[in-house]
Amino acid sequence: MPVKEVLQKGAEVLTTKCKPVVDFSAAQAVVDDLGDTIDYLKTTYGFDRGIGLAAPQIGQSLRITVAENPQRERFIFINPEIVEHSGTKIPTREGCISFFQYRGNVPRYDSVKIKAFDRTGKEYVLDADGDFAM
Protein backbone atom coordinates (compact mmCIF):
# COMPACT_ATOMS: atom_id res chain seq x y z
CA MET A 1 0.00 0.00 0.00
CA PRO A 2 2.04 3.00 -1.23
CA VAL A 3 0.80 5.87 0.93
CA LYS A 4 1.92 9.28 -0.25
CA GLU A 5 2.71 12.29 1.87
CA VAL A 6 -0.11 14.84 1.76
CA LEU A 7 1.43 18.18 0.88
CA GLN A 8 0.64 21.14 3.08
CA LYS A 9 -0.11 24.83 2.63
CA GLY A 10 2.79 26.52 0.86
CA ALA A 11 3.54 23.69 -1.58
CA GLU A 12 3.68 25.26 -5.05
CA VAL A 13 1.82 22.39 -6.74
CA LEU A 14 -1.27 23.24 -4.65
CA THR A 15 -1.57 26.63 -6.37
CA THR A 16 -0.57 25.62 -9.90
CA LYS A 17 -3.12 24.86 -12.63
CA CYS A 18 -3.13 21.10 -13.19
CA LYS A 19 -2.47 19.43 -16.51
CA PRO A 20 -5.23 17.34 -18.08
CA VAL A 21 -4.64 13.60 -18.22
CA VAL A 22 -3.98 12.37 -21.76
CA ASP A 23 -2.36 9.00 -21.00
CA PHE A 24 -4.83 7.04 -18.88
CA SER A 25 -2.52 4.06 -18.42
CA ALA A 26 0.17 6.33 -16.99
CA ALA A 27 -2.39 7.83 -14.59
CA GLN A 28 -3.17 4.45 -12.99
CA ALA A 29 -0.42 4.75 -10.38
CA VAL A 30 -1.69 8.18 -9.30
CA VAL A 31 -5.26 6.86 -9.00
CA ASP A 32 -4.02 3.94 -6.87
CA ASP A 33 -1.87 6.24 -4.71
CA LEU A 34 -4.84 8.53 -4.07
CA GLY A 35 -7.04 5.60 -3.04
CA ASP A 36 -4.38 4.10 -0.77
CA THR A 37 -3.70 7.47 0.81
CA ILE A 38 -7.42 8.05 1.46
CA ASP A 39 -7.64 4.63 3.14
CA TYR A 40 -4.62 5.47 5.31
CA LEU A 41 -6.03 8.88 6.29
CA LYS A 42 -9.41 7.38 7.18
CA THR A 43 -7.75 4.85 9.47
CA THR A 44 -5.17 7.23 10.95
CA TYR A 45 -7.56 10.10 11.67
CA GLY A 46 -10.74 8.10 12.20
CA PHE A 47 -12.54 9.75 9.30
CA ASP A 48 -15.89 8.16 8.53
CA ARG A 49 -15.28 8.44 4.82
CA GLY A 50 -12.73 9.84 2.40
CA ILE A 51 -14.61 12.84 1.07
CA GLY A 52 -11.90 13.61 -1.46
CA LEU A 53 -8.23 13.85 -2.30
CA ALA A 54 -6.75 15.38 -5.44
CA ALA A 55 -3.53 14.56 -7.26
CA PRO A 56 -1.81 17.89 -6.42
CA GLN A 57 -2.18 17.03 -2.74
CA ILE A 58 0.22 14.14 -3.29
CA GLY A 59 2.54 16.12 -5.53
CA GLN A 60 1.11 15.30 -8.96
CA SER A 61 -0.04 18.25 -11.10
CA LEU A 62 -2.76 16.26 -12.85
CA ARG A 63 -6.53 16.69 -13.00
CA ILE A 64 -7.41 13.62 -10.94
CA THR A 65 -9.58 13.41 -7.83
CA VAL A 66 -10.79 10.41 -5.85
CA ALA A 67 -13.82 10.97 -3.62
CA GLU A 68 -16.47 9.05 -1.71
CA ASN A 69 -20.16 9.90 -1.64
CA PRO A 70 -22.22 9.68 1.57
CA GLN A 71 -22.89 5.98 0.84
CA ARG A 72 -19.09 5.46 0.83
CA GLU A 73 -18.99 4.59 -2.87
CA ARG A 74 -15.66 5.65 -4.33
CA PHE A 75 -15.47 7.64 -7.55
CA ILE A 76 -12.52 8.48 -9.73
CA PHE A 77 -12.74 11.81 -11.53
CA ILE A 78 -10.19 12.31 -14.29
CA ASN A 79 -10.33 15.66 -16.12
CA PRO A 80 -13.58 16.57 -14.33
CA GLU A 81 -15.73 19.47 -15.50
CA ILE A 82 -18.83 20.97 -13.94
CA VAL A 83 -21.27 21.05 -16.87
CA GLU A 84 -24.36 22.20 -14.93
CA HIS A 85 -24.98 23.54 -11.45
CA SER A 86 -27.78 24.84 -9.29
CA GLY A 87 -28.18 28.57 -9.10
CA THR A 88 -27.91 28.34 -5.34
CA LYS A 89 -24.67 28.44 -3.43
CA ILE A 90 -24.70 27.39 0.19
CA PRO A 91 -21.96 28.36 2.65
CA THR A 92 -20.45 25.05 3.65
CA ARG A 93 -18.13 24.64 6.62
CA GLU A 94 -15.28 22.57 5.30
CA GLY A 95 -11.68 21.73 5.78
CA CYS A 96 -8.85 20.29 3.76
CA ILE A 97 -6.18 17.81 4.76
CA SER A 98 -3.60 20.08 3.07
CA PHE A 99 -4.71 22.98 5.30
CA PHE A 100 -5.34 20.75 8.30
CA GLN A 101 -5.67 23.37 11.03
CA TYR A 102 -7.99 25.62 9.03
CA ARG A 103 -11.75 25.40 8.60
CA GLY A 104 -13.85 27.94 6.75
CA ASN A 105 -17.22 28.65 5.22
CA VAL A 106 -16.95 28.22 1.48
CA PRO A 107 -19.87 29.00 -0.85
CA ARG A 108 -20.59 25.85 -2.87
CA TYR A 109 -23.29 24.93 -5.35
CA ASP A 110 -26.04 22.86 -3.79
CA SER A 111 -25.97 20.49 -6.77
CA VAL A 112 -23.74 19.91 -9.77
CA LYS A 113 -23.55 17.75 -12.87
CA ILE A 114 -20.00 16.60 -13.52
CA LYS A 115 -18.52 15.18 -16.69
CA ALA A 116 -15.37 13.16 -16.09
CA PHE A 117 -13.48 10.06 -17.16
CA ASP A 118 -13.05 6.91 -15.12
CA ARG A 119 -9.71 5.15 -14.73
CA THR A 120 -10.14 3.32 -18.05
CA GLY A 121 -10.75 6.54 -19.98
CA LYS A 122 -14.51 6.03 -20.30
CA GLU A 123 -16.43 9.29 -20.08
CA TYR A 124 -19.37 9.50 -17.68
CA VAL A 125 -21.72 12.11 -16.22
CA LEU A 126 -22.65 12.23 -12.54
CA ASP A 127 -25.21 14.29 -10.63
CA ALA A 128 -24.12 15.19 -7.11
CA ASP A 129 -25.66 17.19 -4.31
CA GLY A 130 -24.96 18.14 -0.74
CA ASP A 131 -21.39 17.68 0.50
CA PHE A 132 -20.65 15.33 -2.41
CA ALA A 133 -21.21 18.29 -4.75
CA MET A 134 -18.23 20.02 -3.09
GROMACS .gro file of N, CA and C in nm, residues 10-131:
model
  366
   10GLY      N    1   0.148   2.600   0.124
   10GLY     CA    2   0.279   2.652   0.086
   10GLY      C    3   0.344   2.573  -0.026
   11ALA      N    4   0.299   2.449  -0.048
   11ALA     CA    5   0.354   2.369  -0.158
   11ALA      C    6   0.307   2.428  -0.291
   12GLU      N    7   0.400   2.458  -0.379
   12GLU     CA    8   0.368   2.526  -0.505
   12GLU      C    9   0.267   2.450  -0.589
   13VAL      N   10   0.273   2.318  -0.590
   13VAL     CA   11   0.182   2.239  -0.674
   13VAL      C   12   0.036   2.259  -0.634
   14LEU      N   13   0.011   2.302  -0.510
   14LEU     CA   14  -0.127   2.324  -0.465
   14LEU      C   15  -0.189   2.450  -0.524
   15THR      N   16  -0.106   2.538  -0.579
   15THR     CA   17  -0.157   2.663  -0.637
   15THR      C   18  -0.131   2.674  -0.787
   16THR      N   19  -0.089   2.564  -0.848
   16THR     CA   20  -0.057   2.562  -0.990
   16THR      C   21  -0.170   2.493  -1.066
   17LYS      N   22  -0.209   2.550  -1.181
   17LYS     CA   23  -0.312   2.486  -1.263
   17LYS      C   24  -0.265   2.349  -1.308
   18CYS      N   25  -0.349   2.249  -1.286
   18CYS     CA   26  -0.313   2.110  -1.319
   18CYS      C   27  -0.323   2.083  -1.468
   19LYS      N   28  -0.244   1.988  -1.512
   19LYS     CA   29  -0.247   1.943  -1.651
   19LYS      C   30  -0.358   1.839  -1.668
   20PRO      N   31  -0.426   1.840  -1.783
   20PRO     CA   32  -0.523   1.734  -1.808
   20PRO      C   33  -0.451   1.601  -1.832
   21VAL      N   34  -0.518   1.494  -1.798
   21VAL     CA   35  -0.464   1.360  -1.822
   21VAL      C   36  -0.489   1.325  -1.968
   22VAL      N   37  -0.384   1.283  -2.037
   22VAL     CA   38  -0.398   1.237  -2.176
   22VAL      C   39  -0.362   1.089  -2.189
   23ASP      N   40  -0.278   1.040  -2.099
   23ASP     CA   41  -0.236   0.900  -2.100
   23ASP      C   42  -0.297   0.830  -1.978
   24PHE      N   43  -0.411   0.765  -1.999
   24PHE     CA   44  -0.483   0.704  -1.888
   24PHE      C   45  -0.406   0.589  -1.825
   25SER      N   46  -0.329   0.516  -1.902
   25SER     CA   47  -0.252   0.406  -1.842
   25SER      C   48  -0.143   0.460  -1.750
   26ALA      N   49  -0.085   0.573  -1.785
   26ALA     CA   50   0.017   0.633  -1.699
   26ALA      C   51  -0.044   0.692  -1.572
   27ALA      N   52  -0.172   0.723  -1.575
   27ALA     CA   53  -0.239   0.783  -1.459
   27ALA      C   54  -0.279   0.679  -1.355
   28GLN      N   55  -0.271   0.551  -1.390
   28GLN     CA   56  -0.317   0.445  -1.299
   28GLN      C   57  -0.246   0.449  -1.163
   29ALA      N   58  -0.118   0.472  -1.164
   29ALA     CA   59  -0.042   0.475  -1.038
   29ALA      C   60  -0.089   0.589  -0.948
   30VAL      N   61  -0.120   0.703  -1.008
   30VAL     CA   62  -0.169   0.818  -0.930
   30VAL      C   63  -0.305   0.786  -0.870
   31VAL      N   64  -0.394   0.725  -0.949
   31VAL     CA   65  -0.526   0.686  -0.900
   31VAL      C   66  -0.511   0.590  -0.782
   32ASP      N   67  -0.424   0.490  -0.796
   32ASP     CA   68  -0.402   0.394  -0.687
   32ASP      C   69  -0.344   0.462  -0.564
   33ASP      N   70  -0.247   0.552  -0.584
   33ASP     CA   71  -0.187   0.624  -0.471
   33ASP      C   72  -0.290   0.709  -0.397
   34LEU      N   73  -0.379   0.774  -0.471
   34LEU     CA   74  -0.484   0.853  -0.407
   34LEU      C   75  -0.575   0.764  -0.323
   35GLY      N   76  -0.617   0.652  -0.378
   35GLY     CA   77  -0.704   0.560  -0.304
   35GLY      C   78  -0.636   0.505  -0.179
   36ASP      N   79  -0.512   0.462  -0.193
   36ASP     CA   80  -0.438   0.410  -0.077
   36ASP      C   81  -0.418   0.516   0.029
   37THR      N   82  -0.393   0.639  -0.014
   37THR     CA   83  -0.370   0.747   0.081
   37THR      C   84  -0.500   0.783   0.153
   38ILE      N   85  -0.612   0.783   0.081
   38ILE     CA   86  -0.742   0.805   0.146
   38ILE      C   87  -0.767   0.698   0.251
   39ASP      N   88  -0.744   0.572   0.217
   39ASP     CA   89  -0.764   0.463   0.314
   39ASP      C   90  -0.678   0.484   0.438
   40TYR      N   91  -0.553   0.522   0.419
   40TYR     CA   92  -0.462   0.547   0.531
   40TYR      C   93  -0.513   0.663   0.617
   41LEU      N   94  -0.555   0.772   0.554
   41LEU     CA   95  -0.603   0.888   0.629
   41LEU      C   96  -0.730   0.855   0.707
   42LYS      N   97  -0.819   0.777   0.648
   42LYS     CA   98  -0.941   0.738   0.718
   42LYS      C   99  -0.907   0.659   0.844
   43THR      N  100  -0.814   0.567   0.832
   43THR     CA  101  -0.775   0.485   0.947
   43THR      C  102  -0.699   0.568   1.050
   44THR      N  103  -0.603   0.646   1.006
   44THR     CA  104  -0.517   0.723   1.095
   44THR      C  105  -0.595   0.829   1.173
   45TYR      N  106  -0.684   0.899   1.104
   45TYR     CA  107  -0.756   1.010   1.167
   45TYR      C  108  -0.898   0.975   1.209
   46GLY      N  109  -0.940   0.852   1.182
   46GLY     CA  110  -1.074   0.810   1.220
   46GLY      C  111  -1.184   0.876   1.139
   47PHE      N  112  -1.152   0.915   1.015
   47PHE     CA  113  -1.254   0.975   0.930
   47PHE      C  114  -1.356   0.869   0.892
   48ASP      N  115  -1.482   0.908   0.890
   48ASP     CA  116  -1.589   0.816   0.853
   48ASP      C  117  -1.581   0.776   0.707
   49ARG      N  118  -1.544   0.874   0.624
   49ARG     CA  119  -1.528   0.844   0.482
   49ARG      C  120  -1.424   0.939   0.423
   50GLY      N  121  -1.372   0.900   0.308
   50GLY     CA  122  -1.273   0.984   0.240
   50GLY      C  123  -1.344   1.076   0.144
   51ILE      N  124  -1.383   1.194   0.190
   51ILE     CA  125  -1.461   1.284   0.107
   51ILE      C  126  -1.389   1.312  -0.024
   52GLY      N  127  -1.260   1.341  -0.021
   52GLY     CA  128  -1.190   1.361  -0.146
   52GLY      C  129  -1.044   1.395  -0.128
   53LEU      N  130  -0.965   1.356  -0.225
   53LEU     CA  131  -0.823   1.385  -0.230
   53LEU      C  132  -0.785   1.401  -0.376
   54ALA      N  133  -0.711   1.508  -0.406
   54ALA     CA  134  -0.675   1.538  -0.544
   54ALA      C  135  -0.526   1.516  -0.567
   55ALA      N  136  -0.492   1.487  -0.690
   55ALA     CA  137  -0.353   1.456  -0.726
   55ALA      C  138  -0.252   1.562  -0.680
   56PRO      N  139  -0.281   1.692  -0.690
   56PRO     CA  140  -0.181   1.789  -0.642
   56PRO      C  141  -0.148   1.773  -0.494
   57GLN      N  142  -0.243   1.721  -0.417
   57GLN     CA  143  -0.218   1.703  -0.274
   57GLN      C  144  -0.113   1.597  -0.245
   58ILE      N  145  -0.086   1.512  -0.345
   58ILE     CA  146   0.022   1.414  -0.329
   58ILE      C  147   0.137   1.442  -0.427
   59GLY      N  148   0.141   1.568  -0.474
   59GLY     CA  149   0.254   1.612  -0.553
   59GLY      C  150   0.246   1.591  -0.703
   60GLN      N  151   0.128   1.555  -0.753
   60GLN     CA  152   0.111   1.530  -0.896
   60GLN      C  153   0.021   1.638  -0.956
   61SER      N  154   0.073   1.717  -1.048
   61SER     CA  155  -0.004   1.825  -1.110
   61SER      C  156  -0.089   1.771  -1.223
   62LEU      N  157  -0.186   1.687  -1.188
   62LEU     CA  158  -0.276   1.626  -1.285
   62LEU      C  159  -0.419   1.644  -1.238
   63ARG      N  160  -0.512   1.650  -1.332
   63ARG     CA  161  -0.653   1.669  -1.300
   63ARG      C  162  -0.717   1.534  -1.265
   64ILE      N  163  -0.687   1.487  -1.144
   64ILE     CA  164  -0.741   1.362  -1.094
   64ILE      C  165  -0.786   1.384  -0.950
   65THR      N  166  -0.907   1.338  -0.920
   65THR     CA  167  -0.958   1.341  -0.783
   65THR      C  168  -1.024   1.207  -0.754
   66VAL      N  169  -1.008   1.159  -0.632
   66VAL     CA  170  -1.079   1.041  -0.585
   66VAL      C  171  -1.163   1.087  -0.467
   67ALA      N  172  -1.291   1.051  -0.468
   67ALA     CA  173  -1.382   1.097  -0.362
   67ALA      C  174  -1.486   0.989  -0.333
   68GLU      N  175  -1.541   0.997  -0.212
   68GLU     CA  176  -1.647   0.905  -0.171
   68GLU      C  177  -1.775   0.983  -0.145
   69ASN      N  178  -1.887   0.927  -0.191
   69ASN     CA  179  -2.016   0.990  -0.164
   69ASN      C  180  -2.063   0.949  -0.024
   70PRO      N  181  -2.176   1.003   0.022
   70PRO     CA  182  -2.222   0.968   0.157
   70PRO      C  183  -2.248   0.819   0.179
   71GLN      N  184  -2.270   0.744   0.071
   71GLN     CA  185  -2.289   0.598   0.084
   71GLN      C  186  -2.156   0.523   0.082
   72ARG      N  187  -2.047   0.598   0.082
   72ARG     CA  188  -1.909   0.546   0.083
   72ARG      C  189  -1.870   0.475  -0.046
   73GLU      N  190  -1.940   0.508  -0.156
   73GLU     CA  191  -1.899   0.459  -0.287
   73GLU      C  192  -1.786   0.549  -0.335
   74ARG      N  193  -1.683   0.489  -0.388
   74ARG     CA  194  -1.566   0.565  -0.433
   74ARG      C  195  -1.576   0.596  -0.581
   75PHE      N  196  -1.545   0.720  -0.616
   75PHE     CA  197  -1.547   0.764  -0.755
   75PHE      C  198  -1.412   0.819  -0.793
   76ILE      N  199  -1.374   0.794  -0.916
   76ILE     CA  200  -1.252   0.848  -0.973
   76ILE      C  201  -1.294   0.951  -1.078
   77PHE      N  202  -1.243   1.072  -1.060
   77PHE     CA  203  -1.274   1.181  -1.153
   77PHE      C  204  -1.144   1.221  -1.223
   78ILE      N  205  -1.135   1.189  -1.350
   78ILE     CA  206  -1.019   1.231  -1.429
   78ILE      C  207  -1.067   1.338  -1.527
   79ASN      N  208  -0.996   1.450  -1.529
   79ASN     CA  209  -1.033   1.566  -1.612
   79ASN      C  210  -1.178   1.607  -1.588
   80PRO      N  211  -1.218   1.623  -1.461
   80PRO     CA  212  -1.358   1.657  -1.433
   80PRO      C  213  -1.393   1.800  -1.475
   81GLU      N  214  -1.519   1.815  -1.515
   81GLU     CA  215  -1.573   1.947  -1.550
   81GLU      C  216  -1.713   1.957  -1.493
   82ILE      N  217  -1.745   2.071  -1.433
   82ILE     CA  218  -1.883   2.097  -1.394
   82ILE      C  219  -1.955   2.145  -1.520
   83VAL      N  220  -2.057   2.070  -1.563
   83VAL     CA  221  -2.127   2.105  -1.687
   83VAL      C  222  -2.262   2.171  -1.659
   84GLU      N  223  -2.314   2.153  -1.538
   84GLU     CA  224  -2.436   2.220  -1.493
   84GLU      C  225  -2.425   2.236  -1.342
   85HIS      N  226  -2.494   2.337  -1.291
   85HIS     CA  227  -2.498   2.354  -1.145
   85HIS      C  228  -2.625   2.427  -1.106
   86SER      N  229  -2.663   2.411  -0.982
   86SER     CA  230  -2.778   2.484  -0.929
   86SER      C  231  -2.742   2.632  -0.926
   87GLY      N  232  -2.843   2.714  -0.921
   87GLY     CA  233  -2.818   2.857  -0.910
   87GLY      C  234  -2.786   2.896  -0.767
   88THR      N  235  -2.806   2.805  -0.676
   88THR     CA  236  -2.791   2.834  -0.534
   88THR      C  237  -2.655   2.790  -0.484
   89LYS      N  238  -2.589   2.881  -0.414
   89LYS     CA  239  -2.467   2.844  -0.343
   89LYS      C  240  -2.497   2.849  -0.194
   90ILE      N  241  -2.449   2.749  -0.125
   90ILE     CA  242  -2.470   2.739   0.019
   90ILE      C  243  -2.335   2.748   0.088
   91PRO      N  244  -2.323   2.834   0.191
   91PRO     CA  245  -2.196   2.836   0.265
   91PRO      C  246  -2.179   2.704   0.340
   92THR      N  247  -2.072   2.637   0.309
   92THR     CA  248  -2.045   2.505   0.365
   92THR      C  249  -1.920   2.513   0.451
   93ARG      N  250  -1.930   2.468   0.574
   93ARG     CA  251  -1.813   2.464   0.662
   93ARG      C  252  -1.731   2.343   0.622
   94GLU      N  253  -1.610   2.368   0.576
   94GLU     CA  254  -1.528   2.257   0.530
   94GLU      C  255  -1.382   2.278   0.565
   95GLY      N  256  -1.311   2.170   0.555
   95GLY     CA  257  -1.168   2.173   0.578
   95GLY      C  258  -1.097   2.097   0.468
   96CYS      N  259  -0.967   2.096   0.477
   96CYS     CA  260  -0.885   2.029   0.376
   96CYS      C  261  -0.764   1.969   0.446
   97ILE      N  262  -0.731   1.849   0.413
   97ILE     CA  263  -0.618   1.781   0.476
   97ILE      C  264  -0.486   1.854   0.448
   98SER      N  265  -0.481   1.931   0.339
   98SER     CA  266  -0.360   2.008   0.307
   98SER      C  267  -0.354   2.140   0.384
   99PHE      N  268  -0.463   2.179   0.445
   99PHE     CA  269  -0.471   2.298   0.530
   99PHE      C  270  -0.535   2.252   0.660
  100PHE      N  271  -0.472   2.156   0.725
  100PHE     CA  272  -0.534   2.075   0.830
  100PHE      C  273  -0.589   2.155   0.947
  101GLN      N  274  -0.522   2.261   0.986
  101GLN     CA  275  -0.567   2.337   1.103
  101GLN      C  276  -0.670   2.443   1.069
  102TYR      N  277  -0.710   2.455   0.945
  102TYR     CA  278  -0.799   2.562   0.903
  102TYR      C  279  -0.934   2.505   0.861
  103ARG      N  280  -1.040   2.570   0.905
  103ARG     CA  281  -1.175   2.540   0.860
  103ARG      C  282  -1.238   2.672   0.821
  104GLY      N  283  -1.321   2.670   0.718
  104GLY     CA  284  -1.385   2.794   0.675
  104GLY      C  285  -1.517   2.768   0.607
  105ASN      N  286  -1.596   2.872   0.596
  105ASN     CA  287  -1.722   2.865   0.522
  105ASN      C  288  -1.694   2.901   0.378
  106VAL      N  289  -1.721   2.806   0.291
  106VAL     CA  290  -1.695   2.822   0.148
  106VAL      C  291  -1.828   2.812   0.074
  107PRO      N  292  -1.862   2.911  -0.009
  107PRO     CA  293  -1.987   2.900  -0.085
  107PRO      C  294  -1.973   2.793  -0.195
  108ARG      N  295  -2.060   2.695  -0.190
  108ARG     CA  296  -2.059   2.585  -0.287
  108ARG      C  297  -2.197   2.567  -0.347
  109TYR      N  298  -2.201   2.524  -0.473
  109TYR     CA  299  -2.329   2.493  -0.535
  109TYR      C  300  -2.396   2.379  -0.460
  110ASP      N  301  -2.527   2.389  -0.447
  110ASP     CA  302  -2.604   2.286  -0.379
  110ASP      C  303  -2.606   2.155  -0.458
  111SER      N  304  -2.602   2.168  -0.592
  111SER     CA  305  -2.597   2.049  -0.677
  111SER      C  306  -2.518   2.080  -0.803
  112VAL      N  307  -2.454   1.977  -0.855
  112VAL     CA  308  -2.374   1.991  -0.977
  112VAL      C  309  -2.392   1.868  -1.064
  113LYS      N  310  -2.366   1.887  -1.192
  113LYS     CA  311  -2.355   1.775  -1.287
  113LYS      C  312  -2.211   1.779  -1.335
  114ILE      N  313  -2.143   1.667  -1.320
  114ILE     CA  314  -2.000   1.660  -1.352
  114ILE      C  315  -1.980   1.564  -1.467
  115LYS      N  316  -1.898   1.606  -1.562
  115LYS     CA  317  -1.852   1.518  -1.669
  115LYS      C  318  -1.707   1.486  -1.638
  116ALA      N  319  -1.673   1.358  -1.640
  116ALA     CA  320  -1.537   1.316  -1.609
  116ALA      C  321  -1.509   1.184  -1.681
  117PHE      N  322  -1.388   1.136  -1.664
  117PHE     CA  323  -1.348   1.006  -1.716
  117PHE      C  324  -1.315   0.916  -1.599
  118ASP      N  325  -1.344   0.787  -1.614
  118ASP     CA  326  -1.305   0.691  -1.512
  118ASP      C  327  -1.160   0.647  -1.538
  119ARG      N  328  -1.112   0.554  -1.460
  119ARG     CA  329  -0.971   0.515  -1.473
  119ARG      C  330  -0.939   0.448  -1.605
  120THR      N  331  -1.039   0.396  -1.676
  120THR     CA  332  -1.014   0.332  -1.805
  120THR      C  333  -1.022   0.429  -1.921
  121GLY      N  334  -1.061   0.555  -1.892
  121GLY     CA  335  -1.075   0.654  -1.998
  121GLY      C  336  -1.216   0.664  -2.052
  122LYS      N  337  -1.311   0.596  -1.988
  122LYS     CA  338  -1.451   0.603  -2.030
  122LYS      C  339  -1.515   0.726  -1.968
  123GLU      N  340  -1.577   0.808  -2.056
  123GLU     CA  341  -1.643   0.929  -2.008
  123GLU      C  342  -1.775   0.893  -1.940
  124TYR      N  343  -1.809   0.967  -1.835
  124TYR     CA  344  -1.937   0.950  -1.768
  124TYR      C  345  -1.984   1.085  -1.715
  125VAL      N  346  -2.112   1.091  -1.680
  125VAL     CA  347  -2.172   1.211  -1.622
  125VAL      C  348  -2.234   1.169  -1.489
  126LEU      N  349  -2.217   1.254  -1.389
  126LEU     CA  350  -2.265   1.223  -1.254
  126LEU      C  351  -2.335   1.345  -1.197
  127ASP      N  352  -2.452   1.324  -1.138
  127ASP     CA  353  -2.521   1.429  -1.063
  127ASP      C  354  -2.483   1.413  -0.916
  128ALA      N  355  -2.449   1.524  -0.853
  128ALA     CA  356  -2.412   1.519  -0.711
  128ALA      C  357  -2.479   1.636  -0.639
  129ASP      N  358  -2.512   1.611  -0.512
  129ASP     CA  359  -2.566   1.719  -0.431
  129ASP      C  360  -2.511   1.711  -0.290
  130GLY      N  361  -2.543   1.811  -0.212
  130GLY     CA  362  -2.496   1.814  -0.074
  130GLY      C  363  -2.343   1.821  -0.068
  131ASP      N  364  -2.286   1.758   0.035
  131ASP     CA  365  -2.139   1.768   0.050
  131ASP      C  366  -2.065   1.693  -0.060
   0.00000   0.00000   0.00000
